[in-house]
Coordinates of N, CA and C in Angstrom, one line a residue:
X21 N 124.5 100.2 91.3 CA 124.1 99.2 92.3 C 122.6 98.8 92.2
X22 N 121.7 99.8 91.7 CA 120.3 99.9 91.9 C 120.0 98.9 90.6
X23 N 120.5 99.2 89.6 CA 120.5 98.1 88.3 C 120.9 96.8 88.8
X24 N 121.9 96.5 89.4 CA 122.5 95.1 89.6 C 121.3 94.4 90.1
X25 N 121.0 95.2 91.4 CA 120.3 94.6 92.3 C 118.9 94.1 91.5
X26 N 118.2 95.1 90.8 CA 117.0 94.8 90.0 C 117.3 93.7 88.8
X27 N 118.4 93.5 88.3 CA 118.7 92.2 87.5 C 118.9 91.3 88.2
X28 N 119.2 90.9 89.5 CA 119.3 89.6 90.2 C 118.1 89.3 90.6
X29 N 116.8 90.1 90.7 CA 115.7 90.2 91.0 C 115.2 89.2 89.9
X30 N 115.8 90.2 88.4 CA 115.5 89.2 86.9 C 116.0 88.2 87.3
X31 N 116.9 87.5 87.1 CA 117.7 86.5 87.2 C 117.2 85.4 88.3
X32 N 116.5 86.0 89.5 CA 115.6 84.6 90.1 C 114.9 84.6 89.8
X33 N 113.9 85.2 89.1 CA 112.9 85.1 88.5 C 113.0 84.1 87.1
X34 N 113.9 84.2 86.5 CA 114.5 83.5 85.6 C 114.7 81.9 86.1
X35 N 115.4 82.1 86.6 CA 115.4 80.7 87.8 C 114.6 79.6 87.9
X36 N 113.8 81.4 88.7 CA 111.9 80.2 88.9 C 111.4 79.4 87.5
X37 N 111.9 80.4 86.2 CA 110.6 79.8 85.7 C 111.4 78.5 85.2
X38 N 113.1 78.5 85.1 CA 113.7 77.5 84.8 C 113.4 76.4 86.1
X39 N 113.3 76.2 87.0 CA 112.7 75.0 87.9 C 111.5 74.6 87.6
X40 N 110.7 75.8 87.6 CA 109.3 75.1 86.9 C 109.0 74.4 85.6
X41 N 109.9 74.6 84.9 CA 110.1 74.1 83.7 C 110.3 72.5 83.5
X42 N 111.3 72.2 84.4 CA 112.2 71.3 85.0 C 110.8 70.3 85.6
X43 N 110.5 71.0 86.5 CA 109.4 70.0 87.2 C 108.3 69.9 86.6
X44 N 107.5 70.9 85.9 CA 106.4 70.3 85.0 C 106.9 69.4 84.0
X45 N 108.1 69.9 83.4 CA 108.2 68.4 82.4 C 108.4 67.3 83.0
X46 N 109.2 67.1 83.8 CA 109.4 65.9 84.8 C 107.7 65.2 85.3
X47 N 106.6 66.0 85.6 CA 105.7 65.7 85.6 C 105.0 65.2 84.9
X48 N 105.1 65.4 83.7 CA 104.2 64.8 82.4 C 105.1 63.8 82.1
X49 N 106.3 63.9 81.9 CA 106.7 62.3 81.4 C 106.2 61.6 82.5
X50 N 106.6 61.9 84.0 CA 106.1 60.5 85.2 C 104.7 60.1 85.1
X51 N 104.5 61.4 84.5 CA 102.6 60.7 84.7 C 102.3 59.8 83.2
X52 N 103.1 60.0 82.1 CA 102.6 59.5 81.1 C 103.3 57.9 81.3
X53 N 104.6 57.9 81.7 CA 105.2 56.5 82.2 C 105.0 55.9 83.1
X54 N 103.8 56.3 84.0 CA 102.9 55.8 85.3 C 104.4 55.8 86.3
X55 N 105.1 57.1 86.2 CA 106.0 56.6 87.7 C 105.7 57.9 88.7
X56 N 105.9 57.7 89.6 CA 105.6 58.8 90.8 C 106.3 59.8 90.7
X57 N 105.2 60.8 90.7 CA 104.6 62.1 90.4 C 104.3 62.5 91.6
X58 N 105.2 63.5 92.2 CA 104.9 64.7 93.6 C 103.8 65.2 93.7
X59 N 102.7 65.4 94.2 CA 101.3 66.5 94.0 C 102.1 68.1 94.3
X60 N 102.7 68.1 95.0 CA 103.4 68.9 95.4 C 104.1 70.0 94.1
X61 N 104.4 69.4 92.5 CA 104.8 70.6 91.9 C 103.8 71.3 91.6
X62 N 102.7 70.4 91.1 CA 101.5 71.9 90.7 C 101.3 73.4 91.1
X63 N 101.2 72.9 92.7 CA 101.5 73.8 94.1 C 102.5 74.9 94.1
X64 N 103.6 73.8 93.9 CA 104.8 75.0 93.6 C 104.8 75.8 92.0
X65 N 104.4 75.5 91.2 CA 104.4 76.1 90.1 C 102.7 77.7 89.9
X66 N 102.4 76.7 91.1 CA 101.2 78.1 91.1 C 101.9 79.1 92.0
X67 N 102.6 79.2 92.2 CA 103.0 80.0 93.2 C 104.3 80.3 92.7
X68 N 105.0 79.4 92.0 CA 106.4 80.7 91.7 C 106.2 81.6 90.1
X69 N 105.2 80.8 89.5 CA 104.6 81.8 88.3 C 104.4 83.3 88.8
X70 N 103.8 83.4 89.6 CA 103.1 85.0 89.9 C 104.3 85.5 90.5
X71 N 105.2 84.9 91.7 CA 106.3 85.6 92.3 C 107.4 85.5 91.2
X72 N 107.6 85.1 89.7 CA 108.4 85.3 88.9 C 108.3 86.6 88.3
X73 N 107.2 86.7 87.9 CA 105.9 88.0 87.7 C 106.6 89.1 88.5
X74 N 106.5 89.2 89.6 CA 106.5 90.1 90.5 C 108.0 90.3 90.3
X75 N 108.6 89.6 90.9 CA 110.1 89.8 90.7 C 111.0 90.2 89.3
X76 N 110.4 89.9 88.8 CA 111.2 90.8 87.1 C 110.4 92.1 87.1
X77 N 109.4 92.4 87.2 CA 108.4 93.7 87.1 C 109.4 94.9 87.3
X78 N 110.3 95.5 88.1 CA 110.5 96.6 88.4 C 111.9 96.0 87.6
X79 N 112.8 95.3 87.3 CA 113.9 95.2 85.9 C 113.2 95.7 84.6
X80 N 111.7 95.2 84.3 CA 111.8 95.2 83.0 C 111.2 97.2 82.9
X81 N 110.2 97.2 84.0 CA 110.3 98.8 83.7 C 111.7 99.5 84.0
X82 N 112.4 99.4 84.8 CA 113.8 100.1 84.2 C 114.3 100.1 83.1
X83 N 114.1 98.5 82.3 CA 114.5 98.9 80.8 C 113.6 99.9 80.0
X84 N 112.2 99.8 80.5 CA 111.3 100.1 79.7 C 111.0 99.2 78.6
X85 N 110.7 97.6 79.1 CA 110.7 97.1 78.0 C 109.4 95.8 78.9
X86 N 108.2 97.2 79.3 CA 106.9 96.3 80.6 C 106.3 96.6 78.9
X87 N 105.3 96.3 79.4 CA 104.2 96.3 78.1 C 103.5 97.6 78.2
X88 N 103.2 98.2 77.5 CA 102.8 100.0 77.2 C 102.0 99.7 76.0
X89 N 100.9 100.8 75.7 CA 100.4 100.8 74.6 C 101.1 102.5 74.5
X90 N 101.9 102.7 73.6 CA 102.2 103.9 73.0 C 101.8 104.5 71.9
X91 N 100.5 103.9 71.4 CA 100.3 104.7 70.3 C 100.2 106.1 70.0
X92 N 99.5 106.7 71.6 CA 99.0 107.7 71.6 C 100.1 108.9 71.4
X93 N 100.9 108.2 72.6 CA 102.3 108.8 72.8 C 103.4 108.9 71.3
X94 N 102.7 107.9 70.7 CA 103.8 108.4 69.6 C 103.4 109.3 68.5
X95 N 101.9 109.3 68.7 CA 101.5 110.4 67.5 C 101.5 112.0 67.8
X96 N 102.2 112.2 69.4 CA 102.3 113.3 70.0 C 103.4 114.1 70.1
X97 N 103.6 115.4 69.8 CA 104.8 115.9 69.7 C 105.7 115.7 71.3
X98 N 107.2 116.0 70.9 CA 107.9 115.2 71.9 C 107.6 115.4 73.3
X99 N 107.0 117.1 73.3 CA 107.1 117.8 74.6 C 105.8 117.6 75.0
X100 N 104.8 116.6 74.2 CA 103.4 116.3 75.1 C 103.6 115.2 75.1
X101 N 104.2 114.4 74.7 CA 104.7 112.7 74.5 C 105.5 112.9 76.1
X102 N 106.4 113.8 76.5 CA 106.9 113.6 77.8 C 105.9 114.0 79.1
X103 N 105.1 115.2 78.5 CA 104.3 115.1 79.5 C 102.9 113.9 80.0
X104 N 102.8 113.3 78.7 CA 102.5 111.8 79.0 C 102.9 111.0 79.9
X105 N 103.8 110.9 79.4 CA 104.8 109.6 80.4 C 105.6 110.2 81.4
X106 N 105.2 111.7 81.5 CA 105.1 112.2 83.3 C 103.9 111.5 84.0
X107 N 103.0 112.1 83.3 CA 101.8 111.6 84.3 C 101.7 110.0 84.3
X108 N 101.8 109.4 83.4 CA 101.6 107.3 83.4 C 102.8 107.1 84.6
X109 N 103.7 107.9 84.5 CA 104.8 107.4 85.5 C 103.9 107.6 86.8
X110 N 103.7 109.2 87.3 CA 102.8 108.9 88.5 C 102.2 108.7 88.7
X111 N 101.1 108.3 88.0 CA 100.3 107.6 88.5 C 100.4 106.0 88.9
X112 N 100.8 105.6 87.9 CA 101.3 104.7 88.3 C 102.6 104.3 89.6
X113 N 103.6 105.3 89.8 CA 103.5 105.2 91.1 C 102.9 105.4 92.1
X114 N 101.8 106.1 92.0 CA 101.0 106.1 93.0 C 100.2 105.1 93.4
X115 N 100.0 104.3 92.4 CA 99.0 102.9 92.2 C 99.7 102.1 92.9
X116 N 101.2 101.7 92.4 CA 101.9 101.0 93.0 C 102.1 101.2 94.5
X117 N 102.3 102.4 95.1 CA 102.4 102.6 96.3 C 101.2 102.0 96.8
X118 N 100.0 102.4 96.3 CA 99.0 101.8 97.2 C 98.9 100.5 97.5
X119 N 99.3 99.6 96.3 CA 99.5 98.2 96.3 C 99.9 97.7 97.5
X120 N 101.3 98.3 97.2 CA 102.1 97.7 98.0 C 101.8 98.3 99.4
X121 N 101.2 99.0 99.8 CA 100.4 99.5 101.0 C 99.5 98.1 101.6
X122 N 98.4 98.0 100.8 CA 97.6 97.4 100.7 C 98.0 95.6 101.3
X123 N 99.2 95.8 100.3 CA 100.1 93.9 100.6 C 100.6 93.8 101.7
X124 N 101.1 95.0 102.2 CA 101.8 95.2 103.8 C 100.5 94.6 105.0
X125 N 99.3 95.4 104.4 CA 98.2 94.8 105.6 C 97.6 93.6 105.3
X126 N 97.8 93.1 104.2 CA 97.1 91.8 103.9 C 98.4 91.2 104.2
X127 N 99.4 91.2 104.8 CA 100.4 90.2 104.9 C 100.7 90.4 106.4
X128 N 100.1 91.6 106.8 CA 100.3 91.5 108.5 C 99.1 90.8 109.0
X129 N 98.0 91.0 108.2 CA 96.4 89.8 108.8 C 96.8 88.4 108.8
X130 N 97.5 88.1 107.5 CA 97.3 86.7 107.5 C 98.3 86.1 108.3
X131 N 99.5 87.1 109.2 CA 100.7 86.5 110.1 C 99.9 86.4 111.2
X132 N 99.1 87.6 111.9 CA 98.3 87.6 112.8 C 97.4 86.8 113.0
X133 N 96.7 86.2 111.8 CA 95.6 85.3 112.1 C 96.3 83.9 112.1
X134 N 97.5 83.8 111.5 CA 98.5 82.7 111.4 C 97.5 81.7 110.4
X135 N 97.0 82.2 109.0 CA 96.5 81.4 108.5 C 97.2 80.4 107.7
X136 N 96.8 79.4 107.4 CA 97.7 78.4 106.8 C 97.2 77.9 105.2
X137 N 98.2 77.7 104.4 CA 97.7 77.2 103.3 C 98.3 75.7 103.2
X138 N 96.4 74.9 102.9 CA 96.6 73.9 103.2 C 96.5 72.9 101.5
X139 N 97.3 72.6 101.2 CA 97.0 71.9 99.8 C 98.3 70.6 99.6
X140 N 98.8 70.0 99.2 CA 99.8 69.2 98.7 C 100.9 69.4 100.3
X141 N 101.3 70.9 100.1 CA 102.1 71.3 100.8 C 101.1 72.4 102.0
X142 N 101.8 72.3 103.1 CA 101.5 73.3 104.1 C 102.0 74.3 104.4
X143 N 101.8 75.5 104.9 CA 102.9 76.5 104.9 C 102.1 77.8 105.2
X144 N 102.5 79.1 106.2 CA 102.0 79.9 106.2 C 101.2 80.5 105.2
X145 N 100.2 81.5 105.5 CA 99.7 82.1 104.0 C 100.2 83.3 103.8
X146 N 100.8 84.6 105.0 CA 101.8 84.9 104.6 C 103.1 85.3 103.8
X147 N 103.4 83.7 104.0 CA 104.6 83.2 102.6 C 104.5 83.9 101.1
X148 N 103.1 83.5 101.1 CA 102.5 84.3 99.6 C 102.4 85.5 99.7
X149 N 102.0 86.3 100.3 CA 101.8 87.8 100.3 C 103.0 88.7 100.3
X150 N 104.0 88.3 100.9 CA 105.2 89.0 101.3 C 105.9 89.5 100.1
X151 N 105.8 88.8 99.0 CA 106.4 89.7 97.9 C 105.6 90.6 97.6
X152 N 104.4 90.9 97.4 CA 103.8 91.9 96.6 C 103.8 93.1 97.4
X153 N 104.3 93.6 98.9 CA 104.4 94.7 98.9 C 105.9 94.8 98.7
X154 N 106.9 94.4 98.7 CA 108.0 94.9 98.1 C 108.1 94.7 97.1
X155 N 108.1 94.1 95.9 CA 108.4 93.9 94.8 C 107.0 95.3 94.2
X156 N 106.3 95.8 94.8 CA 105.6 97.2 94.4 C 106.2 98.0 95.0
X157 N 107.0 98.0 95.6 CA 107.3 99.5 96.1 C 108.6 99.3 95.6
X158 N 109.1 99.0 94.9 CA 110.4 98.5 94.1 C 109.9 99.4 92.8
X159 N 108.7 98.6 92.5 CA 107.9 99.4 91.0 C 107.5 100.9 91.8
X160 N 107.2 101.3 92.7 CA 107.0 102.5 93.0 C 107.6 103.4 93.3
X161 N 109.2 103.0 93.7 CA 111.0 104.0 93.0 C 110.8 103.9 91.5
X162 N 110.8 103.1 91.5 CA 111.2 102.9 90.0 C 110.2 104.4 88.6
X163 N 109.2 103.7 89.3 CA 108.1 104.6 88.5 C 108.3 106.4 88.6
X164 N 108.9 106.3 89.9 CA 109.2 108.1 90.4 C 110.5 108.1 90.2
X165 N 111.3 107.5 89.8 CA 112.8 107.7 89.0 C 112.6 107.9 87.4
X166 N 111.4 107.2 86.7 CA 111.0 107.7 85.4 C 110.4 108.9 85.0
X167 N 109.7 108.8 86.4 CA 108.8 110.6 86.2 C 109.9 111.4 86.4
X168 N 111.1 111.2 87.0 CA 112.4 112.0 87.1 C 112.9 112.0 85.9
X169 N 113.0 111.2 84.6 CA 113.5 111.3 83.8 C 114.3 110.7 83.6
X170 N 114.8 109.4 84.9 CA 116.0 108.6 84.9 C 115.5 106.9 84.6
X171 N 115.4 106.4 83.2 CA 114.8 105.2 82.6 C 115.9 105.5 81.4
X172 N 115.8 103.8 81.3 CA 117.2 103.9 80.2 C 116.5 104.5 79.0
X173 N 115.7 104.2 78.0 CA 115.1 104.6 77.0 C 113.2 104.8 76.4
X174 N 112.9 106.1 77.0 CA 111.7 106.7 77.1 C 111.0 106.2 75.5
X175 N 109.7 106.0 75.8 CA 109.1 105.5 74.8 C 108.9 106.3 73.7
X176 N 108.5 107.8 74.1 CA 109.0 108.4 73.1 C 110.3 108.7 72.1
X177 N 111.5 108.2 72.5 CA 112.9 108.3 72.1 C 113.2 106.9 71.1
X178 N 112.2 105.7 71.3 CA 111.8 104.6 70.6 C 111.8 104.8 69.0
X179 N 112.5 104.8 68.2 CA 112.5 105.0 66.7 C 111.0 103.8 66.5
X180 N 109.9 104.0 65.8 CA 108.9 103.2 64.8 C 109.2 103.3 63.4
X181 N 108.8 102.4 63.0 CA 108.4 102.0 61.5 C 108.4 103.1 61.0
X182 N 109.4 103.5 59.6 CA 108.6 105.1 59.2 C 109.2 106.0 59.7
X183 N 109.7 106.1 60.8 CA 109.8 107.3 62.0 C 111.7 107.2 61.5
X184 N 112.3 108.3 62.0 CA 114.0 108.2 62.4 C 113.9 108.5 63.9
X185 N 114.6 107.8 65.1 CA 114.7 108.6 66.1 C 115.2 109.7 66.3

């Protein structure tokens, strides 16, 4: 269930960037054929970029397939290569927790102050904050389920060039 739910996360995120796709090209032809052009996508494309971002982030570390520099990890024998990617796991959960700590009060100020973002389109400011403490504390299970051990395929276990796994 915990997989499903983190692929539908993928899968709007997918979405997003398929709409924004849709409307920036739709933008450049209208502007290049002088026909009317929304101000309004730019707006929306700055804004579903980063929450597509956010929304795949805790799928793709479940695959293990976020971006890692493993060099180190791989020139290390197995049993320090795991104690590696114990600690990157928590720390990084703990990073993430804070984040998403952090997003919780920057998303209760800006309901409180009822600030507004004003550009093309109008809309609470809010609106924008509210993913990043969940979609981090999503990454912050996730990250203490890898330091548990439970990630589909540990970077160490990764066959390289040269290497057999």
């Amino acid at each position: 269930m915990w997989d499903r739910f983190l692929a539908s996360l993928a899968a709007l995120a997918a979405l997003l960037i398929g709409i924004v796709l849709v409307l920036v090209g739709y933008d450049v032809v209208a502007r290049n054929l002088a026909l009317w052009s929304p101000g309004w996508i730019v707006d929306i494309t700055e804004y579903a970029l980063p929450l597509a971002t956010l929304l795949v982030a805790p799928w793709l570390t479940r695959r293990n397939e976020h971006i890692q520099i493993d060099l180190i990890v791989s020139l290390l024998p197995p049993a320090h290569a795991r104690t590696l990617e114990l600690l990157a796991s928590l720390a990084s959960a703990v990073i993430c927790a804070f984040i998403a700590w952090y997003g919780v009060s920057v998303t209760l100020e800006a309901y409180d102050t009822q600030a507004l973002v004003i550009k093309n389109i109008t809309f609470p400011e809010w609106y924008v904050y509210v993913p990043l403490p969940f979609c981090f504390l999503l990454l912050t299970i996730e990250n203490l389920r890898r330091a548990l051990g439970r990630w589909t395929t540990p970077a160490s276990a990764v066959a390289r060039p040269g290497t057999s796994a």
